[in-house]
Short mmCIF file of C-alpha atoms and ligand atoms in Angstrom, two decimals:
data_model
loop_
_atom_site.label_atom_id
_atom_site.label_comp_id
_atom_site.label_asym_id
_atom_site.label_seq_id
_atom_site.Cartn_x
_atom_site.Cartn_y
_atom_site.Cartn_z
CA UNK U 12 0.00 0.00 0.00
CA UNK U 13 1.17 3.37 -0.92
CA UNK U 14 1.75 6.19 1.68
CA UNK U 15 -0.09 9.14 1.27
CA UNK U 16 1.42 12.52 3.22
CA UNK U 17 -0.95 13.97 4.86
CA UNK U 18 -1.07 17.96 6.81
CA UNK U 19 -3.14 18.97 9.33
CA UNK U 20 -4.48 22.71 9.29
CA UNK U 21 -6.14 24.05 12.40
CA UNK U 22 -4.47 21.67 15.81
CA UNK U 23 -7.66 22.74 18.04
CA UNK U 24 -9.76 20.58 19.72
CA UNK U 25 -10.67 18.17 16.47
CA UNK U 26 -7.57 18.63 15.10
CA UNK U 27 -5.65 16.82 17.98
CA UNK U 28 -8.02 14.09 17.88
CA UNK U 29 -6.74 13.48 13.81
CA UNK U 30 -3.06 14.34 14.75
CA UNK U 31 -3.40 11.48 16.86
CA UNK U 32 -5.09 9.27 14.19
CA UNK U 33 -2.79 10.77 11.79
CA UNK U 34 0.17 9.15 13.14
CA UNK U 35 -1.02 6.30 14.17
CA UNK U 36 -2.79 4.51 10.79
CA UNK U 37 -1.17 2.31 8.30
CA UNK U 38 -0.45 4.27 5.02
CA UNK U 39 -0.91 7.45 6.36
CA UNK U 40 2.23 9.81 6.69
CA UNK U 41 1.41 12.91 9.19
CA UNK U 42 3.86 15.21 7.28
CA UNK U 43 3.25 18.87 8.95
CA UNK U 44 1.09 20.62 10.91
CA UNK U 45 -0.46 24.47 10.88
CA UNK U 46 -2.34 26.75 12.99
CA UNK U 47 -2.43 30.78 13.48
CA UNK U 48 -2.12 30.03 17.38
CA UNK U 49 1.63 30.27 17.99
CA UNK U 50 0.61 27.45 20.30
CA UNK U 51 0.48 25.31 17.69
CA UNK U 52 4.16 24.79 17.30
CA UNK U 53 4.30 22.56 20.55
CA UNK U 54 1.81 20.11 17.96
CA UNK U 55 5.06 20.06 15.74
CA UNK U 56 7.28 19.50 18.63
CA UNK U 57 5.02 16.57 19.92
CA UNK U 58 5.12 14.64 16.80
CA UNK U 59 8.43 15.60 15.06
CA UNK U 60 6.83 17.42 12.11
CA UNK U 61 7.20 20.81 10.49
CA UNK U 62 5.25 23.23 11.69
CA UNK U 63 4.06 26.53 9.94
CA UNK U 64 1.72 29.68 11.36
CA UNK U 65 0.74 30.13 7.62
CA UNK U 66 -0.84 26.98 6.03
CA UNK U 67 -0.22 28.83 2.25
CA UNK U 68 3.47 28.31 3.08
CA UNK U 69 3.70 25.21 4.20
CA UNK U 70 1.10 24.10 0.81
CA UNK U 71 4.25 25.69 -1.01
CA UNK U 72 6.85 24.20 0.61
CA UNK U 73 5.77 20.46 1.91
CA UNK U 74 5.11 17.68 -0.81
CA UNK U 75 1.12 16.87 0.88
CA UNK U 76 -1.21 14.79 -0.80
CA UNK U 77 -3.99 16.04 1.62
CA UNK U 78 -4.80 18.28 3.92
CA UNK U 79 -7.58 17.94 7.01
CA UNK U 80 -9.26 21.16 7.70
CA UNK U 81 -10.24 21.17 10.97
CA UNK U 82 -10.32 25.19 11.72
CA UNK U 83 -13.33 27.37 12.44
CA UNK U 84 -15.94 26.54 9.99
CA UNK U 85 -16.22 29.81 8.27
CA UNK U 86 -12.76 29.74 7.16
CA UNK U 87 -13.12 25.98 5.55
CA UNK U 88 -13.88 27.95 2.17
CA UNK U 89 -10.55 30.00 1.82
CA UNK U 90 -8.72 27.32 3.31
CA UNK U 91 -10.16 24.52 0.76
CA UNK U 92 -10.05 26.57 -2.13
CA UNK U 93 -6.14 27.12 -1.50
CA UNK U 94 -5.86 23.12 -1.09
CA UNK U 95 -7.53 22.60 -4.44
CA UNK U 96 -5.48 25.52 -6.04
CA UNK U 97 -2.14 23.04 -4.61
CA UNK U 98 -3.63 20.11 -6.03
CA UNK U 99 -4.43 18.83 -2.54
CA UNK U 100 -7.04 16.82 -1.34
CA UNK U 101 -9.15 17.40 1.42
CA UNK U 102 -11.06 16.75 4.14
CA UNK U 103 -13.15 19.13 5.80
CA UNK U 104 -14.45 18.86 9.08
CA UNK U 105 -18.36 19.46 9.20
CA UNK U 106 -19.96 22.02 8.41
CA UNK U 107 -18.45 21.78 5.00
CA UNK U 108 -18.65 25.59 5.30
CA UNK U 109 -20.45 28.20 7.23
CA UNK U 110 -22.48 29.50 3.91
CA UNK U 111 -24.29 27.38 0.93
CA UNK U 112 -22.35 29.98 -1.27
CA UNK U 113 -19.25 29.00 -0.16
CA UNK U 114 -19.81 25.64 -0.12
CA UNK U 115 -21.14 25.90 -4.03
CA UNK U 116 -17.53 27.75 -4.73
CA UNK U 117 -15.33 25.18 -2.29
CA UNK U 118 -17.22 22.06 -4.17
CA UNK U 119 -16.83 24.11 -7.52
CA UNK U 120 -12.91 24.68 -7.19
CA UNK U 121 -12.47 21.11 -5.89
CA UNK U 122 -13.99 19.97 -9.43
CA UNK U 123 -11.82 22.53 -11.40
CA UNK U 124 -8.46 21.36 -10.23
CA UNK U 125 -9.36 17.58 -10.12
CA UNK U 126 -9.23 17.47 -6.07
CA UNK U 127 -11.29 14.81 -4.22
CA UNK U 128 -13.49 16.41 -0.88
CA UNK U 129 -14.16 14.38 1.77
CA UNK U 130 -16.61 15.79 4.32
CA UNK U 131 -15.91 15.02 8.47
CA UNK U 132 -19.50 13.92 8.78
CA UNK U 133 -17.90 10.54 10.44
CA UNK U 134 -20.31 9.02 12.02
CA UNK U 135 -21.64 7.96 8.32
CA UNK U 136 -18.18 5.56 9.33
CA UNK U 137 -19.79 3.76 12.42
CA UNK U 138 -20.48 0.62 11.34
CA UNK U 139 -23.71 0.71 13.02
CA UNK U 140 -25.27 3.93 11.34
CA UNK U 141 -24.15 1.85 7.99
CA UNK U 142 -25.85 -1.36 9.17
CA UNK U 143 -29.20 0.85 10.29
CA UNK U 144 -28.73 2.18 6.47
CA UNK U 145 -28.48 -1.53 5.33
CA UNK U 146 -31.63 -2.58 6.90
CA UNK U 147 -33.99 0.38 6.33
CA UNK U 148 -32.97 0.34 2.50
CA UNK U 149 -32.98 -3.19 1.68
CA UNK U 150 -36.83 -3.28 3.01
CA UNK U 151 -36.03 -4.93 6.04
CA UNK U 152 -38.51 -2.55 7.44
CA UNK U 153 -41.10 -2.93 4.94
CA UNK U 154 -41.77 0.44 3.40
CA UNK U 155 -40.69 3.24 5.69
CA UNK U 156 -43.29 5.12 7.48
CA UNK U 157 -41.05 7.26 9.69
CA UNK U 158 -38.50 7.97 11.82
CA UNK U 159 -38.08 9.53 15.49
CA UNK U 160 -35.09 11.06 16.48
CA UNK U 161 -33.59 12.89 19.97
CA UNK U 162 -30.59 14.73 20.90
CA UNK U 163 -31.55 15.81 24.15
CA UNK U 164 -28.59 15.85 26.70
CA UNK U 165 -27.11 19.00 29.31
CA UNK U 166 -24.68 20.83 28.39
CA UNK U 167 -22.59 22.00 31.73
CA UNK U 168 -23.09 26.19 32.37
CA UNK U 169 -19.65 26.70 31.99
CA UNK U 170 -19.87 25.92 27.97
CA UNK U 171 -21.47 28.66 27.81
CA UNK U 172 -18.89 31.28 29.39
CA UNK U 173 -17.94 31.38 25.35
CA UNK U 174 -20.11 33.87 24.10
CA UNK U 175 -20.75 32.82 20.27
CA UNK U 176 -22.42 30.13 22.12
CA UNK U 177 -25.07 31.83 23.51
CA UNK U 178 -25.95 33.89 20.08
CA UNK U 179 -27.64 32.87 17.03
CA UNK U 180 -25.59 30.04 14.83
CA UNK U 181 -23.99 28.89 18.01
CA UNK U 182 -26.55 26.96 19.62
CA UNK U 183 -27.35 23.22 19.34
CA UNK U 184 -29.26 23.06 15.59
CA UNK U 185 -25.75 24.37 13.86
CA UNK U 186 -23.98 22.63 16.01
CA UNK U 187 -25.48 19.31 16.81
CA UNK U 188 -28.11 18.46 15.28
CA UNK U 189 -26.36 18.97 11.64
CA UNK U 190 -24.39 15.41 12.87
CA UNK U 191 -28.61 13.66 12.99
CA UNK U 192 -29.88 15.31 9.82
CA UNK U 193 -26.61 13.75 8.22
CA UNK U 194 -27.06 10.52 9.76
CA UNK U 195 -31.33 10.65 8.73
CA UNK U 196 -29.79 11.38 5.02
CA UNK U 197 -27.86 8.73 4.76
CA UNK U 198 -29.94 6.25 6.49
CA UNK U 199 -33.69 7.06 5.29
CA UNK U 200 -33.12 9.18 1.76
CA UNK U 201 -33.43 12.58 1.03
CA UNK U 202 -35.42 15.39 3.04
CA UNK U 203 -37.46 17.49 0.87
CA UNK U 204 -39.03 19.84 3.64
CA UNK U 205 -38.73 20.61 7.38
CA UNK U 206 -40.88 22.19 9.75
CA UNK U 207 -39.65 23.44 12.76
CA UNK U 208 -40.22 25.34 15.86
CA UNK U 209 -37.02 26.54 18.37
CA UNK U 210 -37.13 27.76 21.68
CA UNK U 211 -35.23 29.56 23.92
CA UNK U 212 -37.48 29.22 26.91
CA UNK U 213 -34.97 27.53 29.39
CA UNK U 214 -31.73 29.44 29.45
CA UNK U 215 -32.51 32.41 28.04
CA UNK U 216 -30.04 33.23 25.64
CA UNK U 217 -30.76 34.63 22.43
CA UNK U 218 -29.44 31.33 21.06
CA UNK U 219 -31.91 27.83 21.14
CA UNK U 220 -31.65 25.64 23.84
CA UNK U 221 -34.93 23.52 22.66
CA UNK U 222 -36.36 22.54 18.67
CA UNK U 223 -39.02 20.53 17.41
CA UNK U 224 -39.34 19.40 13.95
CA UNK U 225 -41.23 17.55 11.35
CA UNK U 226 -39.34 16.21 8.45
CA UNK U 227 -40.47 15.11 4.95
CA UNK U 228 -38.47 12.73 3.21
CA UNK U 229 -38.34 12.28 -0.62
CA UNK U 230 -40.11 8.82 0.03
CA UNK U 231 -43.23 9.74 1.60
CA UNK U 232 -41.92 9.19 5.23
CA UNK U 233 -42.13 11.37 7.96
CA UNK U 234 -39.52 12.58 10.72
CA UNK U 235 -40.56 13.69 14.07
CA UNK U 236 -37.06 15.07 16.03
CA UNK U 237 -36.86 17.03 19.81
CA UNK U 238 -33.40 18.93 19.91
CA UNK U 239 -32.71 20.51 23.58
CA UNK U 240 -29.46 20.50 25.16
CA UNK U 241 -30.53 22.03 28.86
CA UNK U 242 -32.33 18.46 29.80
CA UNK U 243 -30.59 15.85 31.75
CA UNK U 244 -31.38 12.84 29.55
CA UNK U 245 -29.95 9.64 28.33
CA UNK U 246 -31.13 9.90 24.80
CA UNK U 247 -28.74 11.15 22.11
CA UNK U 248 -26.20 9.47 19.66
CA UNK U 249 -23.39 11.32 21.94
CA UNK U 250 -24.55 9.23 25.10
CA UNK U 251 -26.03 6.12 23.07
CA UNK U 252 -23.18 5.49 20.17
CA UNK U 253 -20.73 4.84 22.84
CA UNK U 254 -18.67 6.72 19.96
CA UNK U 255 -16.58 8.59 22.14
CA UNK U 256 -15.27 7.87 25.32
CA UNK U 257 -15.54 11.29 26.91
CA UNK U 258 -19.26 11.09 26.46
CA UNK U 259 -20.32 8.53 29.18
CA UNK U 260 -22.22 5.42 27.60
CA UNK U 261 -26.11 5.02 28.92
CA UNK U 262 -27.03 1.86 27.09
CA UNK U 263 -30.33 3.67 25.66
CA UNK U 264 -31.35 4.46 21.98
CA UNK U 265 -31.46 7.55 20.26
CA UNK U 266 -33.51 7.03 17.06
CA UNK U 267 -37.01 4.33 16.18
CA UNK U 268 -37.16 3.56 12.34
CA UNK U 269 -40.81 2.49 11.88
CA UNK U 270 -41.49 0.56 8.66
CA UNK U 271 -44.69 -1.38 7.42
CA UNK U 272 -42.95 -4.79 8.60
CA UNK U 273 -41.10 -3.99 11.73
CA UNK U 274 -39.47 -1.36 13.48
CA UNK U 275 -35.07 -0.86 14.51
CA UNK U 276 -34.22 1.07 17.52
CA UNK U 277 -30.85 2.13 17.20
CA UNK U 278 -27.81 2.10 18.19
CA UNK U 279 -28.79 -1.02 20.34
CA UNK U 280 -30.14 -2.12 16.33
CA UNK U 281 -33.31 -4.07 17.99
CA UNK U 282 -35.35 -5.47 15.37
CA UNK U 283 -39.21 -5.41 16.60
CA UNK U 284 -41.94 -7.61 13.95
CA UNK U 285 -44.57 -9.96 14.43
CA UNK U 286 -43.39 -13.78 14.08
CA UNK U 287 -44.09 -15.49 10.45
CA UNK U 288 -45.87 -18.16 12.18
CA UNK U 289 -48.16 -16.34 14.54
CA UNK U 290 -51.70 -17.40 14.01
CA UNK U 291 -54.14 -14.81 13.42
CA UNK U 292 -53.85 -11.46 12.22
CA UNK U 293 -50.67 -9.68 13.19
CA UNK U 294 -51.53 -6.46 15.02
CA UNK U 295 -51.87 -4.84 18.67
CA UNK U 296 -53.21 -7.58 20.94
CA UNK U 297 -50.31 -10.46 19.46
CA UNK U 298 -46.64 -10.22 20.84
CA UNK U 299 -43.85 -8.96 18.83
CA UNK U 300 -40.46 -10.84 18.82
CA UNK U 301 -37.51 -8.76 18.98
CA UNK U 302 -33.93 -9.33 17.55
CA UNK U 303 -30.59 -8.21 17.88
CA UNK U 304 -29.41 -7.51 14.34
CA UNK U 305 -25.64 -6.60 14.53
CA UNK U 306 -22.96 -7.01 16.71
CA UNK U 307 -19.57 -5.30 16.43
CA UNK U 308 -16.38 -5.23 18.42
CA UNK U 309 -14.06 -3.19 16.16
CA UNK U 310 -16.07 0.35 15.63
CA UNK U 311 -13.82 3.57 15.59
CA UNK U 312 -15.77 6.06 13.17
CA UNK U 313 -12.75 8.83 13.36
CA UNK U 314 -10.48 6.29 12.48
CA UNK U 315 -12.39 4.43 9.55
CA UNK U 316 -12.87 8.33 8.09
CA UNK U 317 -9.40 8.63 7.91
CA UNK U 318 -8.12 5.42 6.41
CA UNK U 319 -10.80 6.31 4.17
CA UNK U 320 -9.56 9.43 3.16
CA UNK U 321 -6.19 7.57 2.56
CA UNK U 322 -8.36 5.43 -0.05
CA UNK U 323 -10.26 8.37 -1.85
CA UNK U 324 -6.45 10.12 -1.94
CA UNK U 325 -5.04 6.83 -3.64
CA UNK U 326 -7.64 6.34 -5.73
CA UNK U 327 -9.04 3.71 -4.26
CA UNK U 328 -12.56 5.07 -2.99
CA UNK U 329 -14.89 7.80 -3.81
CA UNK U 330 -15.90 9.82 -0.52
CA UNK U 331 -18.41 8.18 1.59
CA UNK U 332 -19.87 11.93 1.72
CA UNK U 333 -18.55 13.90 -0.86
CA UNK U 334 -18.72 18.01 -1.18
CA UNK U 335 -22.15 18.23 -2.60
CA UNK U 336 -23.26 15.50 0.20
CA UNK U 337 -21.91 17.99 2.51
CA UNK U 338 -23.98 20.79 1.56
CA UNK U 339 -26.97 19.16 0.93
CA UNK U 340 -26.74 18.33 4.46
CA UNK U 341 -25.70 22.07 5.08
CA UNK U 342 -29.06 22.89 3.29
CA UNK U 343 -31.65 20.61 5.29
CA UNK U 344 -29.93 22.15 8.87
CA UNK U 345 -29.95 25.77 7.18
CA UNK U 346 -33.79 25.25 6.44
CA UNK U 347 -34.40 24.37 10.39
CA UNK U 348 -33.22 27.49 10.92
CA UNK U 349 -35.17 29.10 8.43
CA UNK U 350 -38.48 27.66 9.06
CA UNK U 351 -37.95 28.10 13.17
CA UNK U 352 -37.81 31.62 12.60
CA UNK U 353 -40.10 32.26 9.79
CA UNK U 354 -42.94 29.83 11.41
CA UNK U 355 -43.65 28.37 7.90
CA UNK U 356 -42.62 24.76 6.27
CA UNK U 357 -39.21 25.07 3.97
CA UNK U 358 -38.17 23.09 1.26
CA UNK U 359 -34.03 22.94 1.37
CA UNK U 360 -31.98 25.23 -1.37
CA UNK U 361 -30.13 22.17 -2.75
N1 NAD N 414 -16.61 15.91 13.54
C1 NAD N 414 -16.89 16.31 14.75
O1 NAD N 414 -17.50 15.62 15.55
C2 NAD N 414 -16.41 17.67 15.18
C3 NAD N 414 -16.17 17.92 16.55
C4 NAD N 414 -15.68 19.20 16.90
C5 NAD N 414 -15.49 20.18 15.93
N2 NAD N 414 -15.78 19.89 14.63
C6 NAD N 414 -15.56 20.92 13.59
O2 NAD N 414 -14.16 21.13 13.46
C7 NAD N 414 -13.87 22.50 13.23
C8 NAD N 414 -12.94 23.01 14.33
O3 NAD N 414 -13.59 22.90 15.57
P1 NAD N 414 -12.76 22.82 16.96
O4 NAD N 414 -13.77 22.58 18.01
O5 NAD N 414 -11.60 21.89 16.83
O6 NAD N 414 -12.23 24.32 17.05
P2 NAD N 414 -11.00 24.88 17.90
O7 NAD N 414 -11.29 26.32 18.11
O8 NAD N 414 -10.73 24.02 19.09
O9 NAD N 414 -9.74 24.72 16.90
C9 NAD N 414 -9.61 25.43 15.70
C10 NAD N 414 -8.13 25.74 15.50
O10 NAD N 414 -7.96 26.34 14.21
C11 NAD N 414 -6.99 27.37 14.33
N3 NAD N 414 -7.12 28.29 13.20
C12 NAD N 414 -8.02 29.29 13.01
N4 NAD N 414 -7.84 29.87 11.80
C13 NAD N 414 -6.79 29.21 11.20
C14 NAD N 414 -6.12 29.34 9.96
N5 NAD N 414 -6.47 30.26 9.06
N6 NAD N 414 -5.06 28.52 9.70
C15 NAD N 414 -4.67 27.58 10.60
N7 NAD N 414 -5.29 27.41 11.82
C16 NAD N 414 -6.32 28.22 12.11
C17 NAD N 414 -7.25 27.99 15.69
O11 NAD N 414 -6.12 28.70 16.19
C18 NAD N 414 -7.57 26.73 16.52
O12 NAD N 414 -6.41 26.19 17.11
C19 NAD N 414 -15.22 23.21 13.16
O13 NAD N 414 -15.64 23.29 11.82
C20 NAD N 414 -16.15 22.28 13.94
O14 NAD N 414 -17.51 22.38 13.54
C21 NAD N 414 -16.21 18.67 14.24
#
């Protein structure tokens, strides 16, 4: 296998997480390192690379073959249009960007210079999300009816001493719940209109703490999501996925795919039907059997993306969730937004 070099731009809080990776997995050759914060140097130090305030230089002067662009989001446009301008692949951290418009020039430069995007939506790399996706589209289900969904968790007080985080963009709908519309995407089909309501009831803030919304997917099935993140509750991928160890793990599920044949709960992927051989009629008063569909020992999202990205780079793969992917998803979370404040039903500016 071929090693690919690969830089890291932005060594925040994500950023460490893929220096890590980036040194660790097969193929993969962590080459250099960039960030404005002079901070960022110690990065270099840590893992014996090059490292450079200005990521333009070090495009100019280290051989990469891609580039992870884990910085603020609204600078993901500038910084991936300067990647593609190299020749160097990318991939961005979600949201692809903080504007449709940049995202339509980003993807639009990545095409003109023959540069692959790869969009940090991981979780479409847990092995679970791609097994729910498995069963709902095969008809496992039936014909899908609908979907629930929750992130509802508590964020601690003190995340919100930042104070983009209490104003508009910063609360959980940009934030969070972009990661579960991705996730609905992928697994049910496309959304064609949203209807949502947002409060900010509980903490106060000019920023959401609380949504509600009604999706309409492409298929004819409905979604019915509750977003808060000032409610001390089990029930969101963070605590259910068992994902990431600094989230701790409550054993619950986050989203029920309903179908005209049975029902998945996920992420414990509990399959819920009425037995073949039941007599009767199947309906309300008979007893449903459940199943345990998957079982995995070996899931590491972050880790899959990357190898991944070392694929797409090679030549090997085309991005799980490509540019346009990216802000499609972009589009459905911009149109929560959207139809919160404007009290009316919007269909998505894809
Ligand atoms: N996939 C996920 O689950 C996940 C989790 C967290 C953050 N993110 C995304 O990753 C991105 C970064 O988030 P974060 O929480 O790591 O932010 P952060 O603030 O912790 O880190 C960003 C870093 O980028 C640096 N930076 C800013 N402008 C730069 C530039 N022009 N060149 C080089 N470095 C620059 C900053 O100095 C900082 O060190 C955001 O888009 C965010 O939405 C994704």
């Amino acid at each position: 296998m071929n090693s690919v070099n690969i830089a890291i731009i932005g060594t925040g809080l994500i950023g460490q997480r893929h220096l890590d990776l980036a040194s660790k997995i097969p193929g993969c050759k962590l080459v250099a390192a960039s960030d404005t914060h002079p901070d960022g140097a110690k990065m270099g130090q840590k893992y014996s690379i090059p490292f450079y305030e200005d990521y333009r230089r070090m495009l100019i002067e280290e051989k990469v073959d891609g580039a992870i662009i884990a910085t603020p989001t609204n600078t993901h446009a500038d910084i991936g249009i300067a990647c593609a301008q190299h020749g160097v692949h990318m991939l961005v951290e979600k949201p692809i960007t903080g504007s449709l418009s940049d995202a339509e020039q980003l993807v639009d430069a990545a095409q003109q210079h023959n540069v692959k995007i790869l969009v940090g939506h991981h979780r479409r790399h847990n092995l679970l999300v791609q097994q729910a996706r498995e069963i709902v589209q095969n008809g496992q289900l039936g014909k899908l009816i609908g979907v629930t969904a929750l992130f509802a968790l508590l964020k601690p007080t003190d995340y919100f001493n930042v104070e983009w985080r209490k104003q508009t963009g910063g609360g959980p709908i940009l934030t969070n719940l972009i990661h579960d519309i991705d996730n609905l995407r992928f697994i049910c089909g496309e959304i064609e209109n949203v209807y949502a309501a947002a409060s900010s009831a509980t903490r106060g803030f000019e920023v959401e703490d609380t949504a509600s919304l009604t999706l309409h997917f492409a298929n004819g099935a409905l979604g019915s999501v509750l977003v808060s993140d000032a409610t001390p509750s089990p029930w969101s991928y963070e605590l259910t996925s068992g994902e990431n160890a600094d989230y701790p793990f409550t054993g619950q599920d986050c989203y029920q795919f309903c179908g005209t044949e049975g029902s998945l709960a996920f992420p414990s992927m509990t399959l819920w039907r009425y037995p073949k051989k039941q007599e009767g009629l199947p309906g309300w008063y008979k007893p449903l059997e459940q199943l345990r569909r998957f079982e995995t020992a070996e899931n590491r999202p972050l880790s899959a993306q990357l190898a991944h990205f070392c694929d797409v780079i090679r030549g090997d793969a085309e991005p799980l969730i490509n540019g346009r992917e990216g802000l499609k998803t972009l589009a459905v979370t911009q149109a929560v937004l959207e139809s919160a404040q404007q009290r009316v039903p919007i269909a998505p500016h894809l």
